[in-house]
XYZ file of C-alpha atoms in Angstrom:
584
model
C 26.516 57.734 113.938
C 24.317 58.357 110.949
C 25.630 58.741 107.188
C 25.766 61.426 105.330
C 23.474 62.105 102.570
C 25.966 63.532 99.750
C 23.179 65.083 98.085
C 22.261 67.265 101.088
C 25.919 68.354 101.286
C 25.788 69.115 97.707
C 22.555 71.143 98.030
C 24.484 72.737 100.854
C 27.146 73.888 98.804
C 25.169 74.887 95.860
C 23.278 77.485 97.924
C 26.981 79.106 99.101
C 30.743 78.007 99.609
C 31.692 74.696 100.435
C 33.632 76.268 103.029
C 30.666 77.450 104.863
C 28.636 74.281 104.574
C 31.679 73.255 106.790
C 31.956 75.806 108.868
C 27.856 75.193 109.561
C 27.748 71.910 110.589
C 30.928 72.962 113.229
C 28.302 75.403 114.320
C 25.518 72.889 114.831
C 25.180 69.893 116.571
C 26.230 67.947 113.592
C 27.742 64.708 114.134
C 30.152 64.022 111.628
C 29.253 61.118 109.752
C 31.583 58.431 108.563
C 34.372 58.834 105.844
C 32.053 57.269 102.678
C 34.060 57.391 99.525
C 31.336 59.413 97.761
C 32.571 61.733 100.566
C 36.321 61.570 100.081
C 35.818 62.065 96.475
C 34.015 65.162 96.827
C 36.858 66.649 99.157
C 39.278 65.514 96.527
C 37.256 67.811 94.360
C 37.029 70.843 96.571
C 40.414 70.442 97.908
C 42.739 69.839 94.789
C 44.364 66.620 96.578
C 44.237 65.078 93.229
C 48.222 65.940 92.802
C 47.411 68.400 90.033
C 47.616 71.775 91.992
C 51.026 72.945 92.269
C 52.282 71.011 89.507
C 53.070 71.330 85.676
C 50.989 69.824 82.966
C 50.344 70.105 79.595
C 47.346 71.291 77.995
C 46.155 73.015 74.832
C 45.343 76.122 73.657
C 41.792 76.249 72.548
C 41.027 80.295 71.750
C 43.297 83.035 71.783
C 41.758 86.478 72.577
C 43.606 90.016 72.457
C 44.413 89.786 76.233
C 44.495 86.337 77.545
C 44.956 82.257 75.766
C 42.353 79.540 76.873
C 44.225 76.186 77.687
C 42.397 73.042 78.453
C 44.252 71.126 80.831
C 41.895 68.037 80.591
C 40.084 69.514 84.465
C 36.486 69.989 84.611
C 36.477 73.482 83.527
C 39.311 75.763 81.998
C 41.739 78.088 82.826
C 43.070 81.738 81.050
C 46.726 83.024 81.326
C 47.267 86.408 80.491
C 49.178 86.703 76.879
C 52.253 88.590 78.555
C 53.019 85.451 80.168
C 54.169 83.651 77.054
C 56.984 86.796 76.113
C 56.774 89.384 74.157
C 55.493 88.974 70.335
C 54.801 85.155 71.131
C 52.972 83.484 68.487
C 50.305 81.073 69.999
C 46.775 79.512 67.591
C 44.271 77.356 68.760
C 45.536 73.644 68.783
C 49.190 74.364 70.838
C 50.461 72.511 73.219
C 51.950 74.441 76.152
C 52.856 73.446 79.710
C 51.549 75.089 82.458
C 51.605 75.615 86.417
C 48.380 74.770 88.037
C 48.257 77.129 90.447
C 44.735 76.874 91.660
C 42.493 74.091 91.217
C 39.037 76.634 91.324
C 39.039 80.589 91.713
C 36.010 82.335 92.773
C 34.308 81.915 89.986
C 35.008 78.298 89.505
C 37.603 78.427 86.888
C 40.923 76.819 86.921
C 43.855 79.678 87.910
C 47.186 78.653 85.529
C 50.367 80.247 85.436
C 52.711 79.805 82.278
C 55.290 82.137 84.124
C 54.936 80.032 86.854
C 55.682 76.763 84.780
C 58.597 78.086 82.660
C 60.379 79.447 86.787
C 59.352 75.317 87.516
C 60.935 74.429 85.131
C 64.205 76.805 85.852
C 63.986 75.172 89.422
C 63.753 71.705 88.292
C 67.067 72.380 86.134
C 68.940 74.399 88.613
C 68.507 71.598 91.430
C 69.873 69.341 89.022
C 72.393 71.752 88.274
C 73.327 72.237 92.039
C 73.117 67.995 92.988
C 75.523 67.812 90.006
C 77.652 70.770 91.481
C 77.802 72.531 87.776
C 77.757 75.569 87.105
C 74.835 78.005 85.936
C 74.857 80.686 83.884
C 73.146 84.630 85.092
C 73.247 87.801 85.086
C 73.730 90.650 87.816
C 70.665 93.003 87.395
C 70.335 94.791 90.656
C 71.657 95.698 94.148
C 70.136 94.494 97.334
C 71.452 94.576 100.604
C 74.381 92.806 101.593
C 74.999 91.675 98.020
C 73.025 91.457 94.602
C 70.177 89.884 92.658
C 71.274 87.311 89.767
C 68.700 86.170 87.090
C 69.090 82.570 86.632
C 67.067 82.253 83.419
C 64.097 83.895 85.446
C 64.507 82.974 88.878
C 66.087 85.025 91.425
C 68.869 84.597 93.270
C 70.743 86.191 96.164
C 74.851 86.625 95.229
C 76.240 87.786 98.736
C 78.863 90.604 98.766
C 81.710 87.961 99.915
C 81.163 86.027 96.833
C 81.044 88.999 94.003
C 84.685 88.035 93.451
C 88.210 86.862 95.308
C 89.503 90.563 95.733
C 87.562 93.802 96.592
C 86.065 95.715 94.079
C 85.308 98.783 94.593
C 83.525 99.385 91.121
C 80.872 96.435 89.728
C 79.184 98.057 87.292
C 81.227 96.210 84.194
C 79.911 92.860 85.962
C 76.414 93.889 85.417
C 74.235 93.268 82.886
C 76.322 90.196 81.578
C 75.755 86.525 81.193
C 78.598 84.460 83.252
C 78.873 81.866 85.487
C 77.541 81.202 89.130
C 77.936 78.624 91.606
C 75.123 77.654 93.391
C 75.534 77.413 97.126
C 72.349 76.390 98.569
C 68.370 76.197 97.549
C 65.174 76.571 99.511
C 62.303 75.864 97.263
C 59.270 76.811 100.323
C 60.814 79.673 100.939
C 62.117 80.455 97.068
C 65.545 81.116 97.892
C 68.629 80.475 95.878
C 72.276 81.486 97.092
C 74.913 81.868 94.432
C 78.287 82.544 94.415
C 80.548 84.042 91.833
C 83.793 83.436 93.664
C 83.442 79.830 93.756
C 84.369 79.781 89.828
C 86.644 82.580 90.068
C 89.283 80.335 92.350
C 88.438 76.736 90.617
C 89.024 78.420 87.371
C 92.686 80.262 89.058
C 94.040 77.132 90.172
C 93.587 76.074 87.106
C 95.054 78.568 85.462
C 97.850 78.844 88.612
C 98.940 75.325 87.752
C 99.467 76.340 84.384
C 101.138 79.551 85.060
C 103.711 77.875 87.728
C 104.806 75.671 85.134
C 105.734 77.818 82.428
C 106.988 80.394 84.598
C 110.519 81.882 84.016
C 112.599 84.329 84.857
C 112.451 87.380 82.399
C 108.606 86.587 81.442
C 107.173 89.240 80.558
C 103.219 89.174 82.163
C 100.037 90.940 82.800
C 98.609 91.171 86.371
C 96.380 92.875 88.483
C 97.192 95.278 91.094
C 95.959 92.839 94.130
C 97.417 94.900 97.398
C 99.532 97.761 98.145
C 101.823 98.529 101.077
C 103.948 100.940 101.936
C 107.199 98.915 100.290
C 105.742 97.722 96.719
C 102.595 95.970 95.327
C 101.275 92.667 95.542
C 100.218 91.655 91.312
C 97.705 88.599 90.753
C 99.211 87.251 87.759
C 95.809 84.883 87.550
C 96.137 82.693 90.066
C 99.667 83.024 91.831
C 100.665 86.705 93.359
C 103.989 88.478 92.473
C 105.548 91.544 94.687
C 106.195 94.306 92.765
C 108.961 96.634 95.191
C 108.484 100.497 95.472
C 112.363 100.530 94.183
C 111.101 98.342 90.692
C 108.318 100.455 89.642
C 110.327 103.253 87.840
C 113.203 104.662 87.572
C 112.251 107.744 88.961
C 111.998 108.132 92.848
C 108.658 107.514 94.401
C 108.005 107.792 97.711
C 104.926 105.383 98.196
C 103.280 102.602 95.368
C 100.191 104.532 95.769
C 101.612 107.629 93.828
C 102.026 104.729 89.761
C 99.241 102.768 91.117
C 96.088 101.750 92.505
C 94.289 98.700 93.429
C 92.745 96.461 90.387
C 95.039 98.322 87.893
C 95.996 96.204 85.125
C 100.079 96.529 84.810
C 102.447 94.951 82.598
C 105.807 93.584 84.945
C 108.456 91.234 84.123
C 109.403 88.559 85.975
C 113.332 89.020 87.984
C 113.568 86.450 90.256
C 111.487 82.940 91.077
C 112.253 80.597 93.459
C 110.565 77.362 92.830
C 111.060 76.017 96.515
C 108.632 78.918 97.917
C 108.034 80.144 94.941
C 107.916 83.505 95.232
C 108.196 85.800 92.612
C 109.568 89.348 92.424
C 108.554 91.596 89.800
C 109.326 94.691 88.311
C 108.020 97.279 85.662
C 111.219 99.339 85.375
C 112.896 96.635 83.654
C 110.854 96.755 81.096
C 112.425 100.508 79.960
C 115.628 101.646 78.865
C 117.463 102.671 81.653
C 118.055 106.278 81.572
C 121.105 106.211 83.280
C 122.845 104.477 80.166
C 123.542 107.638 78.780
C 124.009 110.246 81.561
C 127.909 110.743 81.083
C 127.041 112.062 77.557
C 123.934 113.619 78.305
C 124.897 115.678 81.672
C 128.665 117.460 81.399
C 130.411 118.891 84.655
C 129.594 123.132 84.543
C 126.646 122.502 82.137
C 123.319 124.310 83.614
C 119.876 122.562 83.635
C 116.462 123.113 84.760
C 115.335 120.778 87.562
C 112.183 119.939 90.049
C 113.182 119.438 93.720
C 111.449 115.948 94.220
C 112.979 115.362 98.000
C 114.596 117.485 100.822
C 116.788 115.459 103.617
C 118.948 116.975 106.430
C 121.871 116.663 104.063
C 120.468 118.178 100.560
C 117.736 118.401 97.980
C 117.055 115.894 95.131
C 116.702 117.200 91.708
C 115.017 115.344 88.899
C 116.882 116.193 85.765
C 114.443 114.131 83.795
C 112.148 110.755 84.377
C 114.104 108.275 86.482
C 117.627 111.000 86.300
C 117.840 112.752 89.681
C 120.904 115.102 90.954
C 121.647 115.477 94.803
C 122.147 118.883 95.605
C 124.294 119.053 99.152
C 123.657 121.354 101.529
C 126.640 123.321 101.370
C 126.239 123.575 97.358
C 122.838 126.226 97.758
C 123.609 129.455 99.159
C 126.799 130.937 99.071
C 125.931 132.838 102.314
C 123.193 130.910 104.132
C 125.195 128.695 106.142
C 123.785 126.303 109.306
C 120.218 126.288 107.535
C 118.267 123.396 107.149
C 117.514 122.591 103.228
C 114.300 123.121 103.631
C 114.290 127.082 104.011
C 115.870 127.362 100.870
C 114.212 125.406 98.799
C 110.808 123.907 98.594
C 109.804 120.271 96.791
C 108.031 120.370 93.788
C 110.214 123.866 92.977
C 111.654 124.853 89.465
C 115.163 125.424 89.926
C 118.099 125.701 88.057
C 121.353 123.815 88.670
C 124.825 123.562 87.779
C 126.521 119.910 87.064
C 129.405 119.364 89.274
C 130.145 115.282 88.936
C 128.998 112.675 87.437
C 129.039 109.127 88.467
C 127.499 107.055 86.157
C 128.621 103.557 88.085
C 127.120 104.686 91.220
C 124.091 106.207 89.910
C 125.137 109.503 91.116
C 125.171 113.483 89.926
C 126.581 116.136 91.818
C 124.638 119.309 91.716
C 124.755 122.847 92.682
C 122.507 125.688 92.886
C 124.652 128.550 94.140
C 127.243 127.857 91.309
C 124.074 129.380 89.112
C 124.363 132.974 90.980
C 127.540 135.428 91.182
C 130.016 134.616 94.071
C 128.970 137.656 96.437
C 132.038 136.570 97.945
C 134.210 137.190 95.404
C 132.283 140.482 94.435
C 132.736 142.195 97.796
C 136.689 141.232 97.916
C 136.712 142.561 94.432
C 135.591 146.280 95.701
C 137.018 145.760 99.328
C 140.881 144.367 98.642
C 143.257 143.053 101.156
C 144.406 146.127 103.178
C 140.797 148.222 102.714
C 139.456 149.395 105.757
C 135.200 149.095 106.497
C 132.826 149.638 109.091
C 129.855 146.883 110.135
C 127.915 145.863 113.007
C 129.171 143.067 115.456
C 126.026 140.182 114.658
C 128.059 137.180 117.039
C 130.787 137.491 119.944
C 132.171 134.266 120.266
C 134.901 132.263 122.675
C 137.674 132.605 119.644
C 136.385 135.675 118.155
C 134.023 139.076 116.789
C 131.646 138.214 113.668
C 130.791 141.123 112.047
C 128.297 141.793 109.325
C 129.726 143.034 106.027
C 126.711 143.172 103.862
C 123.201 141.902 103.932
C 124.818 138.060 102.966
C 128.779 138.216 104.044
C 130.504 138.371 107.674
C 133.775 138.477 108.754
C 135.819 137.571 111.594
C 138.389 138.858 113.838
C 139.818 136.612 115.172
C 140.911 136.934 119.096
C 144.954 137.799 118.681
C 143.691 140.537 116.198
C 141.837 142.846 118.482
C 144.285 144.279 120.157
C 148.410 144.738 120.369
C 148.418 144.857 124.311
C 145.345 142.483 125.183
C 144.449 139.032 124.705
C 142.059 136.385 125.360
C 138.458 137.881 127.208
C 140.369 140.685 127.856
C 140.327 141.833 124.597
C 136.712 140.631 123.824
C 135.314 142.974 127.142
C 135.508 145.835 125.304
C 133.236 145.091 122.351
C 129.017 144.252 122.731
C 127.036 142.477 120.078
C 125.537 144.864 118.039
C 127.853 147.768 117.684
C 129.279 149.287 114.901
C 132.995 149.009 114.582
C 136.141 149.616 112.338
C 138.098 147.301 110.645
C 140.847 146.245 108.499
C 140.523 143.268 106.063
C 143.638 140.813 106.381
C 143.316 137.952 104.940
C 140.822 136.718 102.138
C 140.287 133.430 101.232
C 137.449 133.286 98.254
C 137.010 129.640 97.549
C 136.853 129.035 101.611
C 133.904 131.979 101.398
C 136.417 133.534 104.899
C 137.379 137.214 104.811
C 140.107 137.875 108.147
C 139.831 140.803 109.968
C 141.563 142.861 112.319
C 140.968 146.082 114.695
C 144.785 146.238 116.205
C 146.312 146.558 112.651
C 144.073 150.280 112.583
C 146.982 151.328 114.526
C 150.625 151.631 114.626
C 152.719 148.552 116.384
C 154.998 149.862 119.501
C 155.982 146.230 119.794
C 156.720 146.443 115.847
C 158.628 149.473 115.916
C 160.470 148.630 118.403
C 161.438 145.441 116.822
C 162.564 147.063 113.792
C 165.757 146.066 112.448
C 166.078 143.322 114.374
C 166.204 139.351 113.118
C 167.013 136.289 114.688
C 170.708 135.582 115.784
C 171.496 139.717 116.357
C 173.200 140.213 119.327
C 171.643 142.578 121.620
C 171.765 144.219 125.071
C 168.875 143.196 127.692
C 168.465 144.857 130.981
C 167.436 142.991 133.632
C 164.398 143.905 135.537
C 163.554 140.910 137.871
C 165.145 137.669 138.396
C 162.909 134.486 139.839
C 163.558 130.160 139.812
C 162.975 129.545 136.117
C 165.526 132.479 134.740
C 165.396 136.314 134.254
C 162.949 138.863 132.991
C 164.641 141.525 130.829
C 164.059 144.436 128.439
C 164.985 145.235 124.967
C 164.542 148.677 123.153
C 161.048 148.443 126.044
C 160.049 145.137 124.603
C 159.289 142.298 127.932
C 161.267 139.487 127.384
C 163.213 136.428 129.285
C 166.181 134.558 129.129
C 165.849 130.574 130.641
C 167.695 129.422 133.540
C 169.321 126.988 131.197
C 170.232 130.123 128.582
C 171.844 132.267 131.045
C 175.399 130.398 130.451
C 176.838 127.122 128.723
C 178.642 126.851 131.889
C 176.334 125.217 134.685
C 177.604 126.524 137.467
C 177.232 129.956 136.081
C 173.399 129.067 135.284
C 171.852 130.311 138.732
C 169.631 133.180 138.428
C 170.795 134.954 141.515
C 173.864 135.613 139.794
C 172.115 138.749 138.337
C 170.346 141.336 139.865
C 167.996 144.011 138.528
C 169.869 146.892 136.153
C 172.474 144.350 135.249
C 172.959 144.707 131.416
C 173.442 141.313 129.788
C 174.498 140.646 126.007
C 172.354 137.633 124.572
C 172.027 136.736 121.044
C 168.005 136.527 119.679
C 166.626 132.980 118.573
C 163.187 133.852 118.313
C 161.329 136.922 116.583
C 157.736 136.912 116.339
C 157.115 140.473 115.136
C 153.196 140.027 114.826
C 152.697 138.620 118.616
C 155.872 140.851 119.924
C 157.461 138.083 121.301
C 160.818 137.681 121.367
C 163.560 134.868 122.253
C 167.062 135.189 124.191
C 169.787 133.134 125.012
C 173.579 133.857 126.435
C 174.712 130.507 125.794
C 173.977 130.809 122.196
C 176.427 133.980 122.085
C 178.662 132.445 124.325
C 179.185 129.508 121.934
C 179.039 131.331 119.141
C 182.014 133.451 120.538
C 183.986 130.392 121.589
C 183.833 129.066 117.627
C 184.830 132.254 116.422
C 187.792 132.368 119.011
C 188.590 128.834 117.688
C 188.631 129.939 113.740
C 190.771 132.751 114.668
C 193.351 130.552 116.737
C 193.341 128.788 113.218
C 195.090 131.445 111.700
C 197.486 131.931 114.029
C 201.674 131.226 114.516
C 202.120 128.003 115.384
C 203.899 129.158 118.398
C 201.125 130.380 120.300
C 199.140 128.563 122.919
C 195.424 127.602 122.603
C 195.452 129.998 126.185
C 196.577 132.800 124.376
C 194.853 132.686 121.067
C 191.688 132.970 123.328
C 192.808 135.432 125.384
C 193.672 137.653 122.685
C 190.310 136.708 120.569
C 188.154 137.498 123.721
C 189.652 140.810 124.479
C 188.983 141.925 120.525
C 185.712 141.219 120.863
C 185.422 142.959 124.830
């Protein structure tokens, strides 16, 4: 295998590209000659394998033109780099000394392509590896969004800062984080492929146990802090006090009632809260921002007086009432029964609606237990006490039967007020259903008003007491322990069924005589007139009690005051005799 000549190679490449001298004798049946070290040298030459392409040198600047600087780098020829490169309003003269990035060894044109953009991001490289082998941190700044995460200038070369590593907590907003210098982490480097991963959150948590360390051990109850609003849940907030995390209840907040966190606050709020309770062994702490105001409540006995009338918001309605707020962190509970003088049965709700104006009247105050009794109705005139006002005990009035119950009529008085009648006062001669059979819901009806009872909101009414009492006229000078005579009109086991002035009544088996023997029913028959003495008189229900026992004791004691008074001589025989036939 023959040499070479270098000349002929040269000649080659003078009359086109190296390249294609190359790319000629592949083409041919050229034997490649051997490796001389005129040869190697040349390819040295064509191929940059010198070690200066790709690497930084220094060189000088030998003319400076409007657009670009000349630098010799000590290289057979020289290369330009565009002004721009060296910053704005840079000041460069012939005679500097500036390092530069050989990117190229020879262009097209045979010139030397350098870079001082290229150098100074070489440079940044150089200093960020040892940045990253010394695991310190580097200083950037977020200038754009990308996706998955954002671009970071580190002193002019890029970096990638991943979404997961912005910060330890969401944020929903990073607009205040851009366009700052701060410091970055740096996670990993790729020089090939000219990738650099960063990572905020690394410093973030090595600077907040730091600062958690700290915090722990100064930590006390009644500190007063500032945190940020980490979490929030449905019974309080979770604050980052910078490193350790504090729960903030729902009930610590404020003083007013809220229903959820969410309503005060919202996540990365900054808040101030004092510390309540911290127990070192877990060491949790619970926080609260309440605390840190007077407590209204202080002064509610002197501020709120029983029958005093305020203006309120309904903030809550239960099965049982409505809540009132009287003022920030003062509410009033008013109870169910306290709204409507006439709407009874009625959930809260269909009187009143939250967020509604409405006024109240005070009716307790509990300042121990945290509690005000309100009312709403008290606010409006007592229809109740109206309509008895124009319709007095006694007055007759006409309504429509709205509810037929198992103890009673309802009947509509007005648009807001019933009454009832009760069962016993429908009618004199029938009771129970009986009574009730005659009436359907709906009809209109007369009545007489009874009974009133105002502060029990009941008005009593009655339909028998439109008309005249037999049973009460009949009764009519009669009272308990008269003696009167009963006919009898049936006899059966438990004693006898008799009549007085027409009124039904019966006399016991055990009544009939103080003498046993002479207790047996069948002693009397019907149309036998007995005398009995009354011990019951019921003139509203007619009913009326017997007994002639009771008259014959009451006989026998008279007999025995009158044998009292008589001559000594007499028997007991005859003082009886003669007291019984007075009284025959």
């Amino acid at each position: 295998m023959g040499k070479i000549n270098l000349a002929q190679v040269r000649l080659v490449k003078g009359s086109g590209n190296f390249f294609e001298t190359i790319v000629y004798m592949m083409n041919t049946e050229f034997k490649m000659p051997e490796m001389t070290e005129d040869f190697e040298a040349l390819l040295n030459e064509q191929f940059g394998s010198n070690g200066i392409t790709g690497s930084v040198v220094k060189g000088t600047i030998i003319r400076v033109t409007p657009d670009f600087a000349t630098v010799d780098v000590g290289l057979k020829s020289e290369g330009r780099i565009p002004l721009r490169e060296f910053g704005q309003n840079a000041e460069l003269k012939a005679g500097d000394i500036v390092e530069v990035y050989v990117d190229r060894y020879e262009d097209k044109d045979g010139n030397i392509v350098l870079s001082r953009e290229k150098a100074r991001r070489e440079e940044v490289w150089q200093d960020l590896e040892k940045s990253m082998n010394a695991n310190e941190r580097v200083n950037g700044v977020i200038f754009g969004r990308v996706k998955g995460g954002f671009t970071v200038d580190l002193n002019g070369a890029i970096a990638f800062l991943p979404g997961s590593q912005i910060d330890i907590r969401p944020i929903r907003d990073i607009s205040p984080l851009m366009g700052i210098s701060q410091p970055f982490q740096i996670l990993k480097m790729d020089k090939v492929r000219g990738n650099i991963v960063v990572s905020r959150r690394v410093v973030l948590e090595e600077t907040r146990a730091e600062a958690r360390a700290e915090l722990i051990s100064d930590l006390k109850e009644g500190s007063v802090l500032e945190g940020v609003v980490k979490n929030i849940t449905d019974y309080g907030a979770f604050i980052d006090l910078g490193g350790v995390d504090g729960l903030l209840h729902v009930t610590d907040i404020s003083w007013k009632r809220i229903n959820h966190p969410a309503e005060v606050l919202s996540v990365g709020q900054t808040v101030k809260v004092k510390v309540i309770k911290f127990n070192e062994d877990n060491q949790r702490i619970s926080l609260g921002m309440k605390q840190l105001e007077e407590d209204p409540w202080q002064n509610v006995a002197n501020k709120y007086k029983v029958d005093d009338v305020y203006t309120g918001k309904i903030t809550n309605i239960t099965d049982y009432g409505a809540f009132v707020e009287l003022e920030d962190g003062i509410e009033g509970l008013v109870h169910v029964s306290e709204m409507s003088w006439t709407r009874k049965n009625v959930h809260p709700g269909k009187i009143v609606s939250t967020s509604q104006e409405v006024e109240v009247k005070v009716l307790e105050v509990d300042p121990e237990k945290r509690r005000i009794s309100l009312g709403i109705k008290q606010c409006t005139p007592n229809p109740w006490a109206a309509y008895v006002e124009e319709h007095p005990v006694g007055s007759v009035i006409e309504g429509k039967i709205k509810n037929i119950t198992e103890f009673g009529l309802f009947v509509g008085l007005s648009d807001e007020i019933d009454g009832m009648i009760h069962l016993s006062d429908i009618s004199w001669d029938k009771a129970g259903e009986e009574a009730v059979k005659d009436y359907t819901k709906g009809q209109e009806i007369q009545a007489k008003i009874i009974d009133v009872d105002v502060e029990k909101e009941r008005i009593s009414l009655g339909i028998k007491q439109l008309t005249e009492d037999a049973v009460s006229g009949a009764l009519e000078g009669l009272k308990k322990g008269d003696t009167v005579k009963a006919t009898v009109v049936s006899v059966d086991d438990k004693g006898v069924n008799v009549e007085v002035n027409g009124i039904a009544a019966s006399i016991k088996k055990a009544d009939l005589s103080k003498d046993k023997a002479s207790q047996n029913p069948e002693n009397f028959k019907a149309g036998d007139v007995v005398e009995a003495k009354i011990t019951t008189l019921d003139k509203k229900s007619g009913k009326l009690g017997l007994s002639v026992k009771a008259l014959e004791i009451e006989e026998e004691k008279k007999a025995l005051e009158e044998y009292s008074n008589t001559s000594s001589g007499s028997t007991l025989g005859d003082a009886l005799g003669e007291a019984l036939k007075k009284n025959a």
